[in-house]
Amino acid sequence: MNIPIYSFLHIFSLITILANTNSARIANDPDVELLRHEMRMFWEGMAHLLAKGETLYPDRDYTLQFELDYTNHGRRIVRQTLVSTDEIRKLTEQREDGKTHTSILWMHGDPEVVDRVVMKNQEHDAEHYAGPMFPLFWVFLPDGRPLHVHLNEGATIERLETDNLYLIKSMRKRVELPLLITVDRDRDWLPRKIVIGDEETVIEVTDFGLDNGRWFPIKGQGSSKKTDDDGQIVRGREQFSFSVSGFQFNTPIDPNDYSIDLGTLHDGVLVSNETTGEEFIVGENQDRTRIYEQFSPDLPLNPRIEGINTEGIDIFRKPQNDSTIRWIALVIVFIVAICVVGAFTWRSRSAVMNR
């Protein structure tokens, strides 16, 4: 039986068309549930991350040093140090232990001495973070959420044509800006590129490292610009780069590391609890002067007492309970009543004398 040659060509063409159609379907319509499951498994396998490094801003006069201690069950420490060209450091730290969020502000003159502690209820769960962010943190946890959470909250995903990359189209939570995340399936679903808004910020990973069988971004670069609500540029585009000097996965976790022991603080540290409204100064003397004189002696007296790291809170105000406040109010009312009665009596006597 003779089969015309064109029949073989026709069959081959059909097979090619079907293969291309299937390839296009895989590229543009991936199995979202499978990918979501993979992302979640990688995230849950990362029980604990320790990382440190720095972000360089060539157009600024400082470097941002960062330390990250992050668990996937709601405990985290984010520490940032601004190192300027004249070596003056300003250090802030955020700690969350799963229940309490603690902000620690440090002395200008000594970044190892606590100046003020602010505590409140931890508002976000293990899969949502809303504290300070920096470029590496954005790559590790875009907009404070793992990738599978982005998909759970309405993001879409499509496969790109090269290198097993996927594009996640999401939105920022706190501001209505598009968020494009290009992720690498071969690098434990870590982002290779992040674009926020109309390229207000662009972050690209240039190198990955490996520890304990897991990948992590160790070098990157990017740029950012600042615009107002009308889209007008407030600050022109500036370049930055980041590098990681060390990272470890799944080291032992000490739950006590994520809270602060108030008993270890120096006298003079201001402690504020925004949940209870309580505020006090550590030490029997309730005095902030000595701690500034000891650790920030180069600062002028008035700013060191009235303005440094207090964010407008009266640092000399002591906590007062409700009974104290009511007693003060009664005294004020009593004094006002005496004044009114005295004024009325004086007017009455004056009227009698004038008759």
PDB file of C-alpha atoms in Angstrom, residues 41-239:
ATOM      1  CA  MET A  41       6.571  23.562  50.916  1.00  0.00           C
ATOM      2  CA  PHE A  42       9.743  25.593  50.351  1.00  0.00           C
ATOM      3  CA  TRP A  43       8.483  28.250  52.755  1.00  0.00           C
ATOM      4  CA  GLU A  44       7.546  25.772  55.470  1.00  0.00           C
ATOM      5  CA  GLY A  45      10.922  24.075  55.048  1.00  0.00           C
ATOM      6  CA  MET A  46      12.595  27.352  55.956  1.00  0.00           C
ATOM      7  CA  ALA A  47      11.998  27.232  59.701  1.00  0.00           C
ATOM      8  CA  HIS A  48      14.698  29.778  60.526  1.00  0.00           C
ATOM      9  CA  LEU A  49      16.841  32.253  58.564  1.00  0.00           C
ATOM     10  CA  LEU A  50      19.804  34.297  59.776  1.00  0.00           C
ATOM     11  CA  ALA A  51      21.272  36.845  57.342  1.00  0.00           C
ATOM     12  CA  LYS A  52      23.364  39.995  57.492  1.00  0.00           C
ATOM     13  CA  GLY A  53      24.846  42.382  54.958  1.00  0.00           C
ATOM     14  CA  GLU A  54      24.644  45.937  53.681  1.00  0.00           C
ATOM     15  CA  THR A  55      22.936  48.133  51.127  1.00  0.00           C
ATOM     16  CA  LEU A  56      25.065  50.742  49.348  1.00  0.00           C
ATOM     17  CA  TYR A  57      23.627  54.050  48.122  1.00  0.00           C
ATOM     18  CA  PRO A  58      26.279  55.813  45.992  1.00  0.00           C
ATOM     19  CA  ASP A  59      24.335  59.098  45.968  1.00  0.00           C
ATOM     20  CA  ARG A  60      23.948  59.237  49.746  1.00  0.00           C
ATOM     21  CA  ASP A  61      26.426  59.733  52.568  1.00  0.00           C
ATOM     22  CA  TYR A  62      25.603  56.528  54.416  1.00  0.00           C
ATOM     23  CA  THR A  63      25.440  52.756  54.151  1.00  0.00           C
ATOM     24  CA  LEU A  64      22.549  50.697  55.490  1.00  0.00           C
ATOM     25  CA  GLN A  65      23.723  47.639  57.400  1.00  0.00           C
ATOM     26  CA  PHE A  66      21.070  45.015  58.124  1.00  0.00           C
ATOM     27  CA  GLU A  67      20.600  41.893  60.206  1.00  0.00           C
ATOM     28  CA  LEU A  68      17.658  39.555  59.757  1.00  0.00           C
ATOM     29  CA  ASP A  69      16.511  36.794  62.098  1.00  0.00           C
ATOM     30  CA  TYR A  70      13.318  35.358  60.633  1.00  0.00           C
ATOM     31  CA  THR A  71      11.191  32.322  61.412  1.00  0.00           C
ATOM     32  CA  ASN A  72       8.163  31.086  59.491  1.00  0.00           C
ATOM     33  CA  HIS A  73       5.937  31.041  62.592  1.00  0.00           C
ATOM     34  CA  GLY A  74       5.772  34.719  63.557  1.00  0.00           C
ATOM     35  CA  ARG A  75       9.048  35.299  65.429  1.00  0.00           C
ATOM     36  CA  ARG A  76      11.427  37.784  63.821  1.00  0.00           C
ATOM     37  CA  ILE A  77      14.122  40.384  64.437  1.00  0.00           C
ATOM     38  CA  VAL A  78      14.904  43.130  61.921  1.00  0.00           C
ATOM     39  CA  ARG A  79      17.871  45.304  62.814  1.00  0.00           C
ATOM     40  CA  GLN A  80      19.151  48.237  60.733  1.00  0.00           C
ATOM     41  CA  THR A  81      22.185  50.458  61.226  1.00  0.00           C
ATOM     42  CA  LEU A  82      22.788  53.655  59.301  1.00  0.00           C
ATOM     43  CA  VAL A  83      26.528  54.219  58.983  1.00  0.00           C
ATOM     44  CA  SER A  84      27.331  57.680  57.670  1.00  0.00           C
ATOM     45  CA  THR A  85      30.610  58.944  56.259  1.00  0.00           C
ATOM     46  CA  ASP A  86      31.606  60.439  59.618  1.00  0.00           C
ATOM     47  CA  GLU A  87      30.931  57.110  61.385  1.00  0.00           C
ATOM     48  CA  ILE A  88      27.898  58.308  63.394  1.00  0.00           C
ATOM     49  CA  ARG A  89      25.500  55.367  63.701  1.00  0.00           C
ATOM     50  CA  LYS A  90      21.766  55.327  64.275  1.00  0.00           C
ATOM     51  CA  LEU A  91      20.429  51.894  65.125  1.00  0.00           C
ATOM     52  CA  THR A  92      16.814  50.715  65.247  1.00  0.00           C
ATOM     53  CA  GLU A  93      15.462  47.251  65.879  1.00  0.00           C
ATOM     54  CA  GLN A  94      12.092  45.536  65.588  1.00  0.00           C
ATOM     55  CA  ARG A  95      11.351  42.307  67.485  1.00  0.00           C
ATOM     56  CA  GLU A  96       8.245  40.124  67.338  1.00  0.00           C
ATOM     57  CA  ASP A  97       7.778  37.026  69.474  1.00  0.00           C
ATOM     58  CA  GLY A  98       4.407  35.944  68.079  1.00  0.00           C
ATOM     59  CA  LYS A  99       2.403  38.063  70.550  1.00  0.00           C
ATOM     60  CA  THR A 100       4.255  41.319  71.196  1.00  0.00           C
ATOM     61  CA  HIS A 101       5.869  43.782  68.787  1.00  0.00           C
ATOM     62  CA  THR A 102       8.829  45.607  70.356  1.00  0.00           C
ATOM     63  CA  SER A 103      10.600  48.598  68.809  1.00  0.00           C
ATOM     64  CA  ILE A 104      14.018  49.395  70.242  1.00  0.00           C
ATOM     65  CA  LEU A 105      15.678  52.760  69.689  1.00  0.00           C
ATOM     66  CA  TRP A 106      19.353  53.052  70.489  1.00  0.00           C
ATOM     67  CA  MET A 107      21.603  55.869  71.673  1.00  0.00           C
ATOM     68  CA  HIS A 108      23.080  58.172  69.038  1.00  0.00           C
ATOM     69  CA  GLY A 109      26.393  58.203  70.856  1.00  0.00           C
ATOM     70  CA  ASP A 110      26.520  54.440  71.503  1.00  0.00           C
ATOM     71  CA  PRO A 111      24.618  52.009  69.221  1.00  0.00           C
ATOM     72  CA  GLU A 112      24.923  49.265  71.835  1.00  0.00           C
ATOM     73  CA  VAL A 113      22.952  51.142  74.526  1.00  0.00           C
ATOM     74  CA  VAL A 114      19.143  51.221  74.462  1.00  0.00           C
ATOM     75  CA  ASP A 115      17.508  54.655  74.594  1.00  0.00           C
ATOM     76  CA  ARG A 116      13.822  53.796  74.368  1.00  0.00           C
ATOM     77  CA  VAL A 117      11.572  50.717  74.116  1.00  0.00           C
ATOM     78  CA  VAL A 118       8.044  50.757  72.656  1.00  0.00           C
ATOM     79  CA  MET A 119       5.803  47.688  72.960  1.00  0.00           C
ATOM     80  CA  LYS A 120       2.380  46.854  71.505  1.00  0.00           C
ATOM     81  CA  ASN A 121       0.362  43.848  70.448  1.00  0.00           C
ATOM     82  CA  GLN A 122       1.736  42.058  67.390  1.00  0.00           C
ATOM     83  CA  GLU A 123      -0.798  42.801  64.674  1.00  0.00           C
ATOM     84  CA  HIS A 124       0.311  40.423  61.927  1.00  0.00           C
ATOM     85  CA  ASP A 125       0.550  36.667  61.716  1.00  0.00           C
ATOM     86  CA  ALA A 126       3.398  34.431  60.570  1.00  0.00           C
ATOM     87  CA  GLU A 127       2.611  35.001  56.873  1.00  0.00           C
ATOM     88  CA  HIS A 128       2.263  38.792  57.006  1.00  0.00           C
ATOM     89  CA  TYR A 129       4.943  41.281  57.992  1.00  0.00           C
ATOM     90  CA  ALA A 130       4.521  45.075  57.963  1.00  0.00           C
ATOM     91  CA  GLY A 131       7.725  46.435  59.483  1.00  0.00           C
ATOM     92  CA  PRO A 132      10.828  48.071  57.961  1.00  0.00           C
ATOM     93  CA  MET A 133      11.885  46.691  54.578  1.00  0.00           C
ATOM     94  CA  PHE A 134      15.102  46.918  52.575  1.00  0.00           C
ATOM     95  CA  PRO A 135      16.072  45.506  49.147  1.00  0.00           C
ATOM     96  CA  LEU A 136      17.227  42.065  50.326  1.00  0.00           C
ATOM     97  CA  PHE A 137      14.150  41.743  52.547  1.00  0.00           C
ATOM     98  CA  TRP A 138      11.955  42.598  49.552  1.00  0.00           C
ATOM     99  CA  VAL A 139      13.544  39.744  47.604  1.00  0.00           C
ATOM    100  CA  PHE A 140      13.191  37.268  50.458  1.00  0.00           C
ATOM    101  CA  LEU A 141       9.634  38.334  51.354  1.00  0.00           C
ATOM    102  CA  PRO A 142       8.005  40.555  48.694  1.00  0.00           C
ATOM    103  CA  ASP A 143       5.738  43.121  50.358  1.00  0.00           C
ATOM    104  CA  GLY A 144       6.035  41.166  53.618  1.00  0.00           C
ATOM    105  CA  ARG A 145       4.301  38.014  52.278  1.00  0.00           C
ATOM    106  CA  PRO A 146       5.489  34.600  51.048  1.00  0.00           C
ATOM    107  CA  LEU A 147       4.778  33.862  47.400  1.00  0.00           C
ATOM    108  CA  HIS A 148       2.036  31.292  48.056  1.00  0.00           C
ATOM    109  CA  VAL A 149       0.198  33.920  50.132  1.00  0.00           C
ATOM    110  CA  HIS A 150       0.289  36.297  47.147  1.00  0.00           C
ATOM    111  CA  LEU A 151      -1.445  33.595  45.118  1.00  0.00           C
ATOM    112  CA  ASN A 152      -3.927  32.947  47.933  1.00  0.00           C
ATOM    113  CA  GLU A 153      -4.801  36.649  47.949  1.00  0.00           C
ATOM    114  CA  GLY A 154      -5.558  36.964  44.244  1.00  0.00           C
ATOM    115  CA  ALA A 155      -2.218  37.213  42.430  1.00  0.00           C
ATOM    116  CA  THR A 156      -1.856  35.521  39.049  1.00  0.00           C
ATOM    117  CA  ILE A 157       1.099  33.530  37.729  1.00  0.00           C
ATOM    118  CA  GLU A 158       2.320  32.720  34.245  1.00  0.00           C
ATOM    119  CA  ARG A 159       5.308  30.839  32.946  1.00  0.00           C
ATOM    120  CA  LEU A 160       7.915  32.749  30.971  1.00  0.00           C
ATOM    121  CA  GLU A 161       9.689  31.291  27.963  1.00  0.00           C
ATOM    122  CA  THR A 162      13.208  30.964  29.373  1.00  0.00           C
ATOM    123  CA  ASP A 163      15.096  29.363  32.258  1.00  0.00           C
ATOM    124  CA  ASN A 164      12.096  28.013  34.158  1.00  0.00           C
ATOM    125  CA  LEU A 165      11.064  31.492  35.271  1.00  0.00           C
ATOM    126  CA  TYR A 166       7.550  32.549  36.265  1.00  0.00           C
ATOM    127  CA  LEU A 167       5.936  35.967  36.575  1.00  0.00           C
ATOM    128  CA  ILE A 168       3.642  36.661  39.531  1.00  0.00           C
ATOM    129  CA  LYS A 169       1.356  39.686  39.103  1.00  0.00           C
ATOM    130  CA  SER A 170       0.276  40.931  42.517  1.00  0.00           C
ATOM    131  CA  MET A 171      -0.628  44.144  44.330  1.00  0.00           C
ATOM    132  CA  ARG A 172       0.901  45.835  47.338  1.00  0.00           C
ATOM    133  CA  LYS A 173      -1.297  45.615  50.427  1.00  0.00           C
ATOM    134  CA  ARG A 174      -0.836  49.003  52.099  1.00  0.00           C
ATOM    135  CA  VAL A 175      -0.753  51.121  48.936  1.00  0.00           C
ATOM    136  CA  GLU A 176      -2.525  50.406  45.668  1.00  0.00           C
ATOM    137  CA  LEU A 177       0.490  49.705  43.471  1.00  0.00           C
ATOM    138  CA  PRO A 178       1.073  46.829  41.031  1.00  0.00           C
ATOM    139  CA  LEU A 179       3.784  44.381  42.035  1.00  0.00           C
ATOM    140  CA  LEU A 180       5.557  42.216  39.446  1.00  0.00           C
ATOM    141  CA  ILE A 181       7.686  39.361  40.820  1.00  0.00           C
ATOM    142  CA  THR A 182       9.833  37.245  38.494  1.00  0.00           C
ATOM    143  CA  VAL A 183      10.643  34.013  40.358  1.00  0.00           C
ATOM    144  CA  ASP A 184      13.057  31.170  39.619  1.00  0.00           C
ATOM    145  CA  ARG A 185      11.700  27.666  40.133  1.00  0.00           C
ATOM    146  CA  ASP A 186      15.269  26.284  40.098  1.00  0.00           C
ATOM    147  CA  ARG A 187      16.290  28.595  42.963  1.00  0.00           C
ATOM    148  CA  ASP A 188      13.692  27.508  45.513  1.00  0.00           C
ATOM    149  CA  TRP A 189      11.138  29.920  44.049  1.00  0.00           C
ATOM    150  CA  LEU A 190      13.186  32.969  45.027  1.00  0.00           C
ATOM    151  CA  PRO A 191      12.588  36.198  43.105  1.00  0.00           C
ATOM    152  CA  ARG A 192      15.117  37.280  40.503  1.00  0.00           C
ATOM    153  CA  LYS A 193      13.444  40.613  39.825  1.00  0.00           C
ATOM    154  CA  ILE A 194      10.851  42.797  41.538  1.00  0.00           C
ATOM    155  CA  VAL A 195       9.134  45.813  40.003  1.00  0.00           C
ATOM    156  CA  ILE A 196       6.974  48.011  42.221  1.00  0.00           C
ATOM    157  CA  GLY A 197       4.424  50.311  40.604  1.00  0.00           C
ATOM    158  CA  ASP A 198       5.488  52.132  37.452  1.00  0.00           C
ATOM    159  CA  GLU A 199       9.106  51.157  38.160  1.00  0.00           C
ATOM    160  CA  GLU A 200       9.117  53.297  41.314  1.00  0.00           C
ATOM    161  CA  THR A 201      11.444  50.598  42.605  1.00  0.00           C
ATOM    162  CA  VAL A 202      13.254  47.895  40.640  1.00  0.00           C
ATOM    163  CA  ILE A 203      15.315  45.197  42.390  1.00  0.00           C
ATOM    164  CA  GLU A 204      17.327  42.533  40.544  1.00  0.00           C
ATOM    165  CA  VAL A 205      19.266  39.618  42.029  1.00  0.00           C
ATOM    166  CA  THR A 206      22.665  39.068  40.410  1.00  0.00           C
ATOM    167  CA  ASP A 207      23.955  36.103  42.438  1.00  0.00           C
ATOM    168  CA  PHE A 208      22.705  33.327  44.735  1.00  0.00           C
ATOM    169  CA  GLY A 209      24.431  31.346  47.474  1.00  0.00           C
ATOM    170  CA  LEU A 210      23.699  27.909  48.914  1.00  0.00           C
ATOM    171  CA  ASP A 211      23.470  26.774  52.546  1.00  0.00           C
ATOM    172  CA  ASN A 212      22.044  23.584  54.006  1.00  0.00           C
ATOM    173  CA  GLY A 213      20.626  22.655  50.603  1.00  0.00           C
ATOM    174  CA  ARG A 214      18.766  25.938  50.162  1.00  0.00           C
ATOM    175  CA  TRP A 215      19.385  28.902  47.859  1.00  0.00           C
ATOM    176  CA  PHE A 216      19.511  32.524  49.007  1.00  0.00           C
ATOM    177  CA  PRO A 217      20.158  35.838  47.182  1.00  0.00           C
ATOM    178  CA  ILE A 218      23.596  37.189  48.095  1.00  0.00           C
ATOM    179  CA  LYS A 219      24.038  40.057  45.624  1.00  0.00           C
ATOM    180  CA  GLY A 220      21.696  42.420  43.864  1.00  0.00           C
ATOM    181  CA  GLN A 221      21.176  45.888  42.486  1.00  0.00           C
ATOM    182  CA  GLY A 222      18.382  48.240  41.651  1.00  0.00           C
ATOM    183  CA  SER A 223      17.047  51.751  41.540  1.00  0.00           C
ATOM    184  CA  SER A 224      14.168  53.728  42.976  1.00  0.00           C
ATOM    185  CA  LYS A 225      12.364  57.023  42.615  1.00  0.00           C
ATOM    186  CA  LYS A 226       9.783  58.747  44.789  1.00  0.00           C
ATOM    187  CA  THR A 227       6.530  60.170  43.489  1.00  0.00           C
ATOM    188  CA  ASP A 228       3.615  61.937  45.152  1.00  0.00           C
ATOM    189  CA  ASP A 229      -0.068  60.960  44.981  1.00  0.00           C
ATOM    190  CA  ASP A 230      -0.401  62.706  41.603  1.00  0.00           C
ATOM    191  CA  GLY A 231       2.469  60.771  40.103  1.00  0.00           C
ATOM    192  CA  GLN A 232       4.856  63.719  40.129  1.00  0.00           C
ATOM    193  CA  ILE A 233       8.488  62.853  40.834  1.00  0.00           C
ATOM    194  CA  VAL A 234       9.524  64.038  44.289  1.00  0.00           C
ATOM    195  CA  ARG A 235      12.978  62.436  44.237  1.00  0.00           C
ATOM    196  CA  GLY A 236      14.837  61.459  41.092  1.00  0.00           C
ATOM    197  CA  ARG A 237      15.959  57.915  40.421  1.00  0.00           C
ATOM    198  CA  GLU A 238      18.869  56.708  42.522  1.00  0.00           C
ATOM    199  CA  GLN A 239      20.891  53.530  42.305  1.00  0.00           C
TER     200      GLN A 239
END
